[in-house]
N, CA and C atoms as an extended XYZ file, in Angstrom:
525
Properties=species:S:1:pos:R:3:atomname:S:1:resname:S:1:resid:I:1 pbc="F F F"
N         0.629       -1.379        0.596 N   ARG     1
C        -0.161       -0.117        0.254 CA  ARG     1
C         0.815        1.280       -0.176 C   ARG     1
N         0.093        2.021       -1.086 N   GLN     2
C         1.631        2.814       -0.967 CA  GLN     2
C         1.247        4.434        0.217 C   GLN     2
N         2.180        4.728        0.630 N   GLY     3
C         2.814        4.926        1.641 CA  GLY     3
C         2.872        4.817        3.643 C   GLY     3
N         2.990        3.322        2.684 N   LYS     4
C         2.787        1.635        3.718 CA  LYS     4
C         4.885        1.642        4.100 C   LYS     4
N         5.133        1.784        3.216 N   GLY     5
C         6.392        1.061        2.791 CA  GLY     5
C         6.511        0.355        2.278 C   GLY     5
N         7.606       -1.047        2.541 N   THR     6
C         8.015       -2.159        1.305 CA  THR     6
C         7.816       -3.377        2.244 C   THR     6
N         6.600       -3.692        2.346 N   PHE     7
C         6.704       -5.385        2.643 CA  PHE     7
C         7.337       -6.560        2.517 C   PHE     7
N         8.223       -8.040        2.220 N   VAL     8
C         8.816       -8.567        1.882 CA  VAL     8
C         7.039       -9.908        2.151 C   VAL     8
N         6.539      -10.493        2.105 N   VAL     9
C         6.276      -11.720        1.899 CA  VAL     9
C         6.077      -12.934        1.604 C   VAL     9
N         6.442      -13.551        2.858 N   GLU    10
C         7.036      -14.797        2.600 CA  GLU    10
C         5.917      -16.107        2.704 C   GLU    10
N         5.775      -17.271        1.773 N   GLN    11
C         4.040      -17.573        0.913 CA  GLN    11
C         5.272      -18.948        2.221 C   GLN    11
N         4.106      -19.847        2.267 N   THR    12
C         4.760      -21.274        3.798 CA  THR    12
C         4.387      -22.210        1.984 C   THR    12
N         4.494      -23.008        2.775 N   PRO    13
C         4.689      -24.227        1.904 CA  PRO    13
C         3.138      -25.354        0.830 C   PRO    13
N         2.495      -24.419        2.016 N   ALA    14
C         0.989      -25.118        1.602 CA  ALA    14
C        -0.184      -23.386        0.262 C   ALA    14
N         0.789      -22.632        0.841 N   ASP    15
C         0.292      -21.481       -0.133 CA  ASP    15
C         0.588      -21.195       -1.382 C   ASP    15
N         2.252      -22.576       -1.709 N   VAL    16
C         2.681      -22.173       -3.316 CA  VAL    16
C         2.793      -23.186       -3.534 C   VAL    16
N         2.244      -24.757       -2.195 N   HIS    17
C         1.460      -25.961       -3.742 CA  HIS    17
C         0.595      -25.407       -4.348 C   HIS    17
N        -0.286      -25.079       -3.333 N   PHE    18
C        -2.128      -24.446       -3.692 CA  PHE    18
C        -1.755      -23.140       -4.702 C   PHE    18
N        -1.367      -22.626       -4.695 N   ARG    19
C        -1.205      -21.734       -5.857 CA  ARG    19
C        -0.801      -22.496       -7.382 C   ARG    19
N        -0.289      -23.704       -7.859 N   PHE    20
C         0.607      -23.807       -7.959 CA  PHE    20
C         0.508      -25.294       -8.748 C   PHE    20
N        -0.154      -26.048       -7.829 N   PHE    21
C        -0.326      -27.412       -8.332 CA  PHE    21
C        -2.116      -27.614       -8.876 C   PHE    21
N        -2.737      -27.753       -9.980 N   ASN    22
C        -3.778      -27.710       -9.849 CA  ASN    22
C        -4.877      -28.480      -10.546 C   ASN    22
N        -4.252      -29.476       -9.347 N   VAL    23
C        -4.600      -31.151       -9.781 CA  VAL    23
C        -5.736      -31.020       -9.236 C   VAL    23
N        -6.362      -31.400       -9.098 N   PHE    24
C        -8.208      -31.215       -7.579 CA  PHE    24
C        -8.917      -32.445       -7.942 C   PHE    24
N        -9.097      -33.790       -7.187 N   GLU    25
C       -10.097      -34.801       -7.272 CA  GLU    25
C       -11.755      -34.323       -8.690 C   GLU    25
N       -12.493      -34.915       -8.815 N   ALA    26
C       -13.782      -34.530       -9.379 CA  ALA    26
C       -14.763      -33.433       -8.950 C   ALA    26
N       -14.370      -33.989       -7.295 N   ASP    27
C       -15.857      -33.257       -6.787 CA  ASP    27
C       -14.912      -31.824       -6.024 C   ASP    27
N       -13.907      -31.840       -6.080 N   GLY    28
C       -13.537      -30.185       -5.879 CA  GLY    28
C       -11.862      -30.479       -5.763 C   GLY    28
N       -11.872      -31.337       -4.716 N   THR    29
C       -11.037      -31.834       -3.750 CA  THR    29
C        -9.054      -30.989       -3.939 C   THR    29
N        -8.648      -30.431       -2.906 N   ARG    30
C        -7.383      -30.105       -3.812 CA  ARG    30
C        -6.754      -31.879       -3.482 C   ARG    30
N        -5.578      -31.815       -4.973 N   VAL    31
C        -5.502      -32.602       -4.330 CA  VAL    31
C        -3.711      -32.541       -3.702 C   VAL    31
N        -3.422      -32.753       -3.013 N   LEU    32
C        -1.884      -32.889       -2.572 CA  LEU    32
C        -1.101      -34.151       -2.638 C   LEU    32
N        -0.692      -34.192       -3.313 N   PRO    33
C         0.410      -35.484       -3.800 CA  PRO    33
C         2.132      -35.390       -3.149 C   PRO    33
N         1.749      -37.337       -2.876 N   GLY    34
C         3.207      -37.224       -2.558 CA  GLY    34
C         4.469      -37.652       -4.035 C   GLY    34
N         5.161      -38.382       -3.735 N   SER    35
C         6.764      -38.003       -3.933 CA  SER    35
C         7.257      -38.874       -4.265 C   SER    35
N         7.704      -40.369       -5.137 N   ARG    36
C         9.126      -40.724       -5.584 CA  ARG    36
C        10.014      -41.172       -6.128 C   ARG    36
N        10.742      -41.615       -6.137 N   GLY    37
C        11.673      -42.481       -6.874 CA  GLY    37
C        12.064      -40.841       -8.117 C   GLY    37
N        12.426      -39.474       -6.441 N   THR    38
C        13.563      -38.887       -7.083 CA  THR    38
C        15.438      -39.143       -7.443 C   THR    38
N        14.985      -38.293       -9.084 N   ARG    39
C        16.449      -38.269       -9.006 CA  ARG    39
C        17.145      -37.179      -10.153 C   ARG    39
N        17.963      -37.009       -9.603 N   VAL    40
C        18.479      -34.918       -9.714 CA  VAL    40
C        20.223      -35.367       -9.932 C   VAL    40
N        20.483      -34.764      -11.872 N   ARG    41
C        21.116      -34.506      -13.087 CA  ARG    41
C        21.430      -33.599      -13.397 C   ARG    41
N        22.894      -33.446      -13.684 N   SER    42
C        23.219      -31.987      -13.486 CA  SER    42
C        24.096      -32.118      -14.992 C   SER    42
N        23.818      -31.229      -15.946 N   GLY    43
C        24.720      -31.598      -17.338 CA  GLY    43
C        24.553      -30.133      -18.234 C   GLY    43
N        24.971      -30.566      -19.348 N   LYS    44
C        25.187      -28.514      -20.043 CA  LYS    44
C        23.724      -28.174      -20.516 C   LYS    44
N        23.027      -27.883      -20.699 N   ALA    45
C        21.395      -27.657      -21.427 CA  ALA    45
C        21.692      -27.587      -22.642 C   ALA    45
N        20.698      -28.169      -23.166 N   ASN    46
C        20.893      -28.196      -24.407 CA  ASN    46
C        19.573      -27.288      -25.527 C   ASN    46
N        19.035      -27.721      -26.758 N   ALA    47
C        19.309      -26.284      -27.072 CA  ALA    47
C        18.029      -25.764      -27.025 C   ALA    47
N        17.200      -26.860      -26.276 N   GLN    48
C        15.559      -26.516      -25.931 CA  GLN    48
C        15.259      -25.775      -25.063 C   GLN    48
N        16.918      -26.781      -23.899 N   GLU    49
C        16.493      -26.274      -22.204 CA  GLU    49
C        16.869      -24.316      -22.297 C   GLU    49
N        17.658      -24.484      -22.924 N   ARG    50
C        18.688      -22.996      -23.333 CA  ARG    50
C        17.212      -21.708      -23.994 C   ARG    50
N        16.679      -22.372      -24.935 N   THR    51
C        15.629      -21.604      -25.265 CA  THR    51
C        14.791      -20.980      -24.143 C   THR    51
N        13.530      -22.171      -23.639 N   ARG    52
C        12.816      -22.740      -22.265 CA  ARG    52
C        13.057      -21.251      -21.291 C   ARG    52
N        14.696      -21.617      -20.496 N   LEU    53
C        14.565      -20.277      -20.019 CA  LEU    53
C        15.884      -20.049      -20.000 C   LEU    53
N        15.723      -19.393      -21.586 N   ARG    54
C        16.401      -18.169      -21.736 CA  ARG    54
C        18.028      -17.968      -21.055 C   ARG    54
N        19.186      -19.498      -21.236 N   LEU    55
C        20.607      -19.354      -21.272 CA  LEU    55
C        20.963      -19.205      -22.097 C   LEU    55
N        22.161      -18.993      -22.434 N   ASP    56
C        23.604      -19.315      -22.446 CA  ASP    56
C        23.846      -20.153      -23.089 C   ASP    56
N        24.957      -20.266      -24.357 N   ALA    57
C        24.920      -21.614      -24.482 CA  ALA    57
C        25.809      -22.035      -23.283 C   ALA    57
N        26.298      -23.296      -23.027 N   GLY    58
C        27.372      -23.705      -22.371 CA  GLY    58
C        26.521      -23.724      -20.604 C   GLY    58
N        25.407      -22.610      -20.857 N   ALA    59
C        24.523      -23.158      -18.839 CA  ALA    59
C        24.760      -24.339      -18.246 C   ALA    59
N        25.219      -24.808      -17.849 N   LEU    60
C        24.518      -25.643      -16.314 CA  LEU    60
C        22.967      -25.603      -16.486 C   LEU    60
N        22.447      -26.868      -15.867 N   VAL    61
C        21.243      -27.180      -15.653 CA  VAL    61
C        21.107      -28.504      -15.046 C   VAL    61
N        19.785      -28.189      -13.722 N   TRP    62
C        19.430      -30.117      -12.619 CA  TRP    62
C        18.788      -30.309      -13.779 C   TRP    62
N        18.799      -31.561      -13.735 N   ARG    63
C        17.238      -32.451      -14.217 CA  ARG    63
C        17.397      -33.426      -13.750 C   ARG    63
N        15.446      -32.994      -12.891 N   ILE    64
C        14.843      -32.924      -12.288 CA  ILE    64
C        14.148      -34.309      -12.345 C   ILE    64
N        13.969      -36.070      -12.106 N   THR    65
C        12.652      -36.637      -12.476 CA  THR    65
C        11.486      -37.319      -10.765 C   THR    65
N        10.123      -36.867      -11.146 N   ARG    66
C        10.483      -37.645      -10.052 CA  ARG    66
C         8.391      -38.460      -10.867 C   ARG    66
N         7.781      -39.316       -9.105 N   LEU    67
C         6.535      -39.809       -9.889 CA  LEU    67
C         5.950      -39.238       -8.459 C   LEU    67
N         4.830      -38.531       -9.237 N   ARG    68
C         4.192      -37.996       -8.164 CA  ARG    68
C         2.698      -38.636       -7.911 C   ARG    68
N         2.321      -39.053       -6.654 N   THR    69
C         1.238      -40.421       -5.613 CA  THR    69
C         0.399      -39.888       -5.008 C   THR    69
N        -0.682      -40.533       -5.670 N   LEU    70
C        -1.831      -39.884       -4.348 CA  LEU    70
C        -2.043      -41.049       -3.989 C   LEU    70
N        -1.850      -41.293       -2.704 N   GLU    71
C        -2.042      -42.648       -1.268 CA  GLU    71
C        -1.364      -43.548       -2.452 C   GLU    71
N        -0.350      -43.848       -2.813 N   ASP    72
C         0.111      -44.644       -3.395 CA  ASP    72
C         0.325      -45.559       -4.216 C   ASP    72
N        -0.479      -45.208       -5.408 N   ARG    73
C        -0.786      -44.578       -7.379 CA  ARG    73
C        -0.035      -43.358       -7.446 C   ARG    73
N         0.386      -43.599       -8.628 N   ALA    74
C         1.050      -43.158       -9.486 CA  ALA    74
C         0.043      -42.365      -10.459 C   ALA    74
N         0.217      -40.964      -10.998 N   PHE    75
C        -0.827      -39.782      -11.545 CA  PHE    75
C         0.257      -39.500      -12.312 C   PHE    75
N         1.436      -38.826      -11.599 N   MET    76
C         1.878      -38.442      -13.120 CA  MET    76
C         3.712      -38.455      -12.498 C   MET    76
N         4.289      -37.806      -14.041 N   GLN    77
C         5.772      -38.354      -14.112 CA  GLN    77
C         6.150      -36.081      -14.134 C   GLN    77
N         7.080      -35.546      -13.343 N   GLU    78
C         7.344      -34.900      -13.744 CA  GLU    78
C         8.662      -34.083      -13.972 C   GLU    78
N         9.326      -33.776      -15.162 N   ARG    79
C        10.520      -33.443      -15.560 CA  ARG    79
C        10.924      -32.289      -15.008 C   ARG    79
N        11.707      -32.072      -14.326 N   VAL    80
C        11.548      -30.626      -14.214 CA  VAL    80
C        13.708      -30.042      -14.497 C   VAL    80
N        13.110      -28.982      -15.050 N   ILE    81
C        14.796      -27.946      -15.400 CA  ILE    81
C        14.909      -27.386      -14.792 C   ILE    81
N        16.178      -27.162      -14.094 N   LEU    82
C        16.418      -25.615      -13.503 CA  LEU    82
C        17.359      -24.616      -13.686 C   LEU    82
N        17.732      -23.752      -13.888 N   PRO    83
C        19.519      -23.481      -14.275 CA  PRO    83
C        19.907      -23.511      -13.512 C   PRO    83
N        21.177      -24.707      -13.194 N   ALA    84
C        21.809      -24.405      -12.382 CA  ALA    84
C        23.057      -23.406      -11.616 C   ALA    84
N        23.027      -21.937      -12.236 N   ALA    85
C        23.689      -21.242      -11.613 CA  ALA    85
C        22.780      -20.492      -10.523 C   ALA    85
N        21.215      -20.562      -10.370 N   LEU    86
C        20.253      -20.535       -9.021 CA  LEU    86
C        20.364      -21.344       -9.113 C   LEU    86
N        20.630      -22.462       -8.455 N   PHE    87
C        20.598      -22.973       -7.564 CA  PHE    87
C        21.756      -24.034       -7.489 C   PHE    87
N        23.147      -23.878       -6.087 N   PRO    88
C        24.116      -23.887       -6.735 CA  PRO    88
C        23.685      -25.107       -6.203 C   PRO    88
N        24.957      -26.180       -5.525 N   GLN    89
C        24.672      -27.509       -4.652 CA  GLN    89
C        23.292      -28.511       -4.417 C   GLN    89
N        22.543      -28.371       -4.915 N   LEU    90
C        21.133      -28.410       -4.917 CA  LEU    90
C        21.283      -29.918       -4.497 C   LEU    90
N        22.371      -30.619       -5.809 N   ASP    91
C        21.629      -32.434       -4.995 CA  ASP    91
C        22.951      -32.125       -4.101 C   ASP    91
N        23.113      -31.438       -3.556 N   ALA    92
C        24.131      -31.275       -1.962 CA  ALA    92
C        23.179      -31.276       -0.589 C   ALA    92
N        21.789      -31.282       -1.025 N   ARG    93
C        21.041      -30.639        0.101 CA  ARG    93
C        20.724      -32.050        1.137 C   ARG    93
N        20.785      -31.369        2.811 N   ASP    94
C        20.434      -32.237        2.893 CA  ASP    94
C        18.790      -32.628        2.803 C   ASP    94
N        18.724      -33.569        3.141 N   GLY    95
C        17.279      -34.809        3.387 CA  GLY    95
C        16.464      -34.691        1.515 C   GLY    95
N        17.166      -34.174        1.513 N   GLY    96
C        17.171      -34.382       -0.507 CA  GLY    96
C        16.035      -33.002       -1.078 C   GLY    96
N        15.554      -33.510       -2.145 N   ILE    97
C        14.627      -32.997       -3.271 CA  ILE    97
C        13.269      -33.335       -2.446 C   ILE    97
N        12.810      -31.555       -2.013 N   PRO    98
C        11.442      -32.036       -1.015 CA  PRO    98
C        10.189      -32.111       -1.788 C   PRO    98
N         8.743      -32.230       -1.311 N   ASN    99
C         7.750      -32.783       -2.133 CA  ASN    99
C         7.914      -30.880       -2.715 C   ASN    99
N         7.331      -29.886       -1.940 N   THR   100
C         7.096      -28.742       -2.647 CA  THR   100
C         8.014      -28.305       -2.940 C   THR   100
N         8.615      -28.087       -4.394 N   LEU   101
C        10.307      -27.263       -4.856 CA  LEU   101
C         9.486      -25.893       -4.171 C   LEU   101
N         9.126      -25.596       -5.438 N   TYR   102
C         8.530      -23.548       -5.221 CA  TYR   102
C         8.648      -23.169       -4.020 C   TYR   102
N         8.749      -24.102       -3.213 N   ASP   103
C         8.765      -23.309       -1.178 CA  ASP   103
C        10.510      -23.701       -1.017 C   ASP   103
N        11.153      -24.888       -1.877 N   MET   104
C        12.624      -25.009       -1.671 CA  MET   104
C        13.264      -23.579       -2.105 C   MET   104
N        12.794      -23.446       -3.420 N   PHE   105
C        13.440      -22.436       -3.941 CA  PHE   105
C        12.839      -21.043       -3.427 C   PHE   105
N        12.027      -20.938       -2.812 N   GLN   106
C        12.534      -19.491       -1.812 CA  GLN   106
C        12.906      -19.424       -0.492 C   GLN   106
N        13.185      -20.885        0.418 N   ALA   107
C        13.951      -21.025        1.318 CA  ALA   107
C        15.048      -20.700        1.069 C   ALA   107
N        15.444      -21.943        0.590 N   ASP   108
C        16.880      -21.757        0.434 CA  ASP   108
C        18.182      -20.984       -0.923 C   ASP   108
N        17.160      -20.568       -1.549 N   PHE   109
C        17.925      -19.981       -2.836 CA  PHE   109
C        16.873      -19.084       -3.539 C   PHE   109
N        16.377      -18.577       -2.058 N   GLY   110
C        15.884      -16.877       -2.697 CA  GLY   110
C        15.262      -16.934       -3.736 C   GLY   110
N        14.594      -17.508       -4.434 N   VAL   111
C        13.751      -17.603       -5.173 CA  VAL   111
C        12.433      -17.270       -5.856 C   VAL   111
N        11.317      -16.739       -5.402 N   LEU   112
C        10.481      -16.024       -6.009 CA  LEU   112
C         8.877      -16.439       -6.422 C   LEU   112
N         8.581      -18.039       -6.885 N   ILE   113
C         8.194      -18.413       -7.618 CA  ILE   113
C         6.460      -17.401       -8.006 C   ILE   113
N         6.092      -16.185       -8.859 N   VAL   114
C         5.202      -15.306       -8.850 CA  VAL   114
C         4.387      -16.292      -10.305 C   VAL   114
N         4.783      -16.546      -11.769 N   ARG   115
C         3.315      -16.753      -12.381 CA  ARG   115
C         3.910      -17.923      -12.911 C   ARG   115
N         3.682      -18.793      -13.316 N   ALA   116
C         4.069      -19.904      -13.761 CA  ALA   116
C         2.941      -19.679      -15.249 C   ALA   116
N         3.535      -20.469      -16.956 N   SER   117
C         2.092      -20.317      -17.987 CA  SER   117
C         2.295      -21.821      -17.853 C   SER   117
N         1.645      -22.455      -18.374 N   ASP   118
C         1.084      -23.472      -18.658 CA  ASP   118
C         0.363      -23.956      -20.052 C   ASP   118
N         0.478      -24.988      -20.771 N   ALA   119
C         0.203      -25.289      -22.323 CA  ALA   119
C        -0.506      -27.289      -21.552 C   ALA   119
N        -1.354      -27.150      -21.326 N   VAL   120
C        -2.228      -28.871      -21.835 CA  VAL   120
C        -2.525      -29.062      -23.341 C   VAL   120
N        -1.800      -31.145      -23.273 N   CYS   121
C        -2.213      -31.297      -24.551 CA  CYS   121
C        -2.117      -32.681      -23.704 C   CYS   121
N        -3.343      -33.016      -24.885 N   GLY   122
C        -3.479      -35.129      -24.406 CA  GLY   122
C        -2.129      -35.812      -25.179 C   GLY   122
N        -1.841      -36.782      -25.021 N   ALA   123
C        -1.121      -37.907      -25.523 CA  ALA   123
C        -1.055      -38.893      -25.410 C   ALA   123
N        -0.579      -39.929      -26.033 N   GLY   124
C        -0.571      -41.727      -25.424 CA  GLY   124
C         0.613      -42.185      -24.848 C   GLY   124
N         0.078      -42.831      -23.431 N   CYS   125
C         1.037      -42.904      -22.829 CA  CYS   125
C         2.145      -43.770      -23.393 C   CYS   125
N         3.396      -42.928      -23.360 N   PRO   126
C         4.922      -43.794      -23.497 CA  PRO   126
C         5.111      -45.322      -22.677 C   PRO   126
N         5.418      -46.195      -23.563 N   ALA   127
C         5.745      -47.348      -22.923 CA  ALA   127
C         6.512      -46.952      -21.204 C   ALA   127
N         7.344      -46.385      -21.240 N   ALA   128
C         7.876      -46.069      -18.997 CA  ALA   128
C         7.056      -46.234      -18.233 C   ALA   128
N         6.022      -44.754      -19.007 N   LEU   129
C         5.020      -44.963      -17.995 CA  LEU   129
C         4.297      -45.639      -17.829 C   LEU   129
N         3.616      -46.893      -18.641 N   SER   130
C         2.054      -47.247      -18.671 CA  SER   130
C         2.768      -48.236      -17.283 C   SER   130
N         3.728      -48.496      -17.028 N   GLY   131
C         4.226      -49.738      -15.330 CA  GLY   131
C         3.235      -48.687      -14.767 C   GLY   131
N         3.933      -47.649      -14.671 N   PRO   132
C         3.765      -46.839      -12.919 CA  PRO   132
C         2.282      -46.211      -12.836 C   PRO   132
N         1.887      -46.063      -14.660 N   PHE   133
C         0.436      -45.514      -13.787 CA  PHE   133
C        -0.398      -46.269      -13.960 C   PHE   133
N         0.120      -47.689      -14.410 N   GLY   134
C        -1.509      -49.302      -14.720 CA  GLY   134
C        -1.484      -49.487      -16.160 C   GLY   134
N        -1.883      -48.739      -16.688 N   ILE   135
C        -2.046      -48.228      -17.983 CA  ILE   135
C        -1.329      -49.314      -19.011 C   ILE   135
N        -2.017      -48.840      -20.170 N   ALA   136
C        -1.586      -49.142      -21.651 CA  ALA   136
C        -0.889      -48.171      -22.003 C   ALA   136
N         1.054      -48.607      -22.711 N   THR   137
C         1.228      -48.301      -23.345 CA  THR   137
C         0.185      -47.503      -24.241 C   THR   137
N        -0.376      -45.667      -24.686 N   GLY   138
C        -0.665      -45.620      -25.766 CA  GLY   138
C        -1.810      -45.506      -25.346 C   GLY   138
N        -2.565      -45.189      -23.788 N   SER   139
C        -3.894      -44.823      -23.103 CA  SER   139
C        -3.142      -43.106      -23.261 C   SER   139
N        -5.266      -43.086      -23.092 N   PRO   140
C        -4.037      -41.115      -22.526 CA  PRO   140
C        -4.279      -40.607      -21.940 C   PRO   140
N        -2.691      -39.362      -21.764 N   ILE   141
C        -2.901      -39.213      -21.029 CA  ILE   141
C        -2.823      -37.907      -21.023 C   ILE   141
N        -2.234      -36.753      -19.793 N   THR   142
C        -2.415      -35.510      -19.931 CA  THR   142
C        -1.396      -34.717      -19.457 C   THR   142
N        -0.279      -34.034      -20.590 N   VAL   143
C         0.793      -33.258      -20.690 CA  VAL   143
C         0.883      -31.806      -19.917 C   VAL   143
N         1.261      -31.487      -19.606 N   ILE   144
C         1.526      -30.239      -19.332 CA  ILE   144
C         2.588      -29.565      -19.013 C   ILE   144
N         2.474      -29.042      -20.006 N   ASP   145
C         4.236      -27.892      -20.105 CA  ASP   145
C         4.609      -26.169      -19.608 C   ASP   145
N         4.891      -26.334      -18.463 N   ARG   146
C         5.383      -24.896      -17.764 CA  ARG   146
C         6.339      -24.384      -17.772 C   ARG   146
N         6.313      -23.289      -17.811 N   VAL   147
C         8.180      -22.727      -17.849 CA  VAL   147
C         7.380      -21.621      -16.374 C   VAL   147
N         7.511      -21.746      -15.491 N   ALA   148
C         7.831      -20.768      -13.916 CA  ALA   148
C         8.643      -19.596      -13.886 C   ALA   148
N         8.217      -18.158      -13.464 N   TYR   149
C         9.290      -17.299      -13.396 CA  TYR   149
C         9.127      -16.800      -12.778 C   TYR   149
N         9.835      -16.043      -11.842 N   ASP   150
C        10.334      -15.096      -10.175 CA  ASP   150
C         9.718      -14.404      -10.868 C   ASP   150
N        10.210      -13.295       -9.599 N   LEU   151
C         9.575      -11.719       -8.894 CA  LEU   151
C         9.983      -10.309      -10.707 C   LEU   151
N        11.391      -10.850      -11.763 N   ASP   152
C        11.893      -10.230      -12.612 CA  ASP   152
C        11.508      -10.882      -14.187 C   ASP   152
N        10.653      -11.916      -13.984 N   GLU   153
C        10.332      -12.747      -15.547 CA  GLU   153
C        11.111      -12.680      -15.646 C   GLU   153
N        12.310      -13.607      -14.793 N   THR   154
C        12.925      -14.874      -15.581 CA  THR   154
C        12.210      -15.990      -15.436 C   THR   154
N        13.105      -16.592      -17.179 N   PRO   155
C        12.393      -17.730      -16.243 CA  PRO   155
C        13.265      -18.932      -15.773 C   PRO   155
N        12.849      -19.215      -14.491 N   VAL   156
C        13.805      -20.578      -13.465 CA  VAL   156
C        13.026      -21.570      -13.790 C   VAL   156
N        11.952      -22.663      -13.891 N   GLU   157
C        11.915      -23.535      -14.137 CA  GLU   157
C        11.160      -24.403      -15.456 C   GLU   157
N        11.517      -25.104      -16.158 N   TRP   158
C        10.855      -25.563      -17.467 CA  TRP   158
C        10.510      -26.998      -17.422 C   TRP   158
N         8.946      -27.778      -16.516 N   ARG   159
C         8.561      -28.657      -16.136 CA  ARG   159
C         7.422      -29.248      -16.925 C   ARG   159
N         7.845      -29.988      -17.482 N   THR   160
C         6.695      -31.085      -18.443 CA  THR   160
C         6.348      -32.262      -17.144 C   THR   160
N         4.589      -32.591      -17.356 N   SER   161
C         4.134      -33.295      -16.739 CA  SER   161
C         3.285      -34.237      -17.687 C   SER   161
N         3.745      -35.511      -17.619 N   PHE   162
C         2.581      -36.264      -18.365 CA  PHE   162
C         2.043      -37.058      -16.525 C   PHE   162
N         0.857      -37.130      -16.761 N   GLY   163
C        -0.024      -37.802      -16.029 CA  GLY   163
C        -1.345      -38.286      -15.934 C   GLY   163
N        -1.904      -39.071      -15.750 N   HIS   164
C        -2.464      -40.104      -16.000 CA  HIS   164
C        -3.894      -39.559      -14.561 C   HIS   164
N        -4.568      -38.450      -14.959 N   LEU   165
C        -5.489      -38.373      -14.062 CA  LEU   165
C        -7.090      -38.782      -14.057 C   LEU   165
N        -6.351      -40.109      -13.803 N   ASP   166
C        -8.317      -40.877      -14.158 CA  ASP   166
C        -8.914      -40.081      -12.018 C   ASP   166
N        -9.904      -39.539      -12.517 N   GLY   167
C       -10.520      -39.667      -11.295 CA  GLY   167
C       -10.287      -38.442      -11.497 C   GLY   167
N        -9.246      -37.318      -11.615 N   MET   168
C        -9.552      -36.121      -10.885 CA  MET   168
C        -8.877      -35.356      -12.966 C   MET   168
N        -9.089      -34.105      -12.752 N   VAL   169
C        -9.535      -32.995      -12.921 CA  VAL   169
C        -8.183      -31.232      -12.537 C   VAL   169
N        -7.630      -31.377      -14.406 N   TYR   170
C        -6.526      -29.862      -13.945 CA  TYR   170
C        -7.390      -28.467      -14.340 C   TYR   170
N        -7.773      -27.899      -12.894 N   ARG   171
C        -8.253      -26.347      -13.111 CA  ARG   171
C        -7.312      -25.468      -13.184 C   ARG   171
N        -8.105      -24.638      -14.349 N   ALA   172
C        -6.405      -23.252      -14.755 CA  ALA   172
C        -7.873      -22.155      -14.058 C   ALA   172
N        -7.636      -21.208      -13.332 N   ASN   173
C        -8.253      -19.924      -13.681 CA  ASN   173
C        -7.823      -18.993      -14.516 C   ASN   173
N        -8.721      -18.543      -15.420 N   VAL   174
C        -8.540      -17.170      -15.855 CA  VAL   174
C        -8.996      -15.872      -15.110 C   VAL   174
N        -8.198      -15.017      -15.613 N   GLY   175
C        -8.570      -13.679      -14.982 CA  GLY   175
C        -9.203      -12.970      -14.208 C   GLY   175
């Protein structure tokens, strides 16, 4: 508010999670997923990663993959790409990678996600996910392609989520 000074508002893990995780039960209940099988690797950004995250040639990235679960049933695989320069020693964190990444970004690295742009489409389930999802290869799945931005409108995350949302919905609020 004008005349009151500058305030810094820290978001809680629940605030961050519920603001950006748009999967709900069919009845409208929020889904609070678990995660398993998290892997973290680093490497030189490929051309697509450099484009999506506006990185220079030779930039390093972190690549995180994990399965999202609901009551021990895998329903989504996430592939997350992060600029390594913003998240130094990500793989050396005590306790590993938490369930809510955006909370970790803020608390451990001072990176606040303020906006995300999602593109949603359908696809056939790849063979590698048919087992974890318990569905046949080629069955319909949802693909969510997201770029998340910080306060300066810098892209800090490119995430692709492959979801078998049986009994769930992806809900986006517009306007």
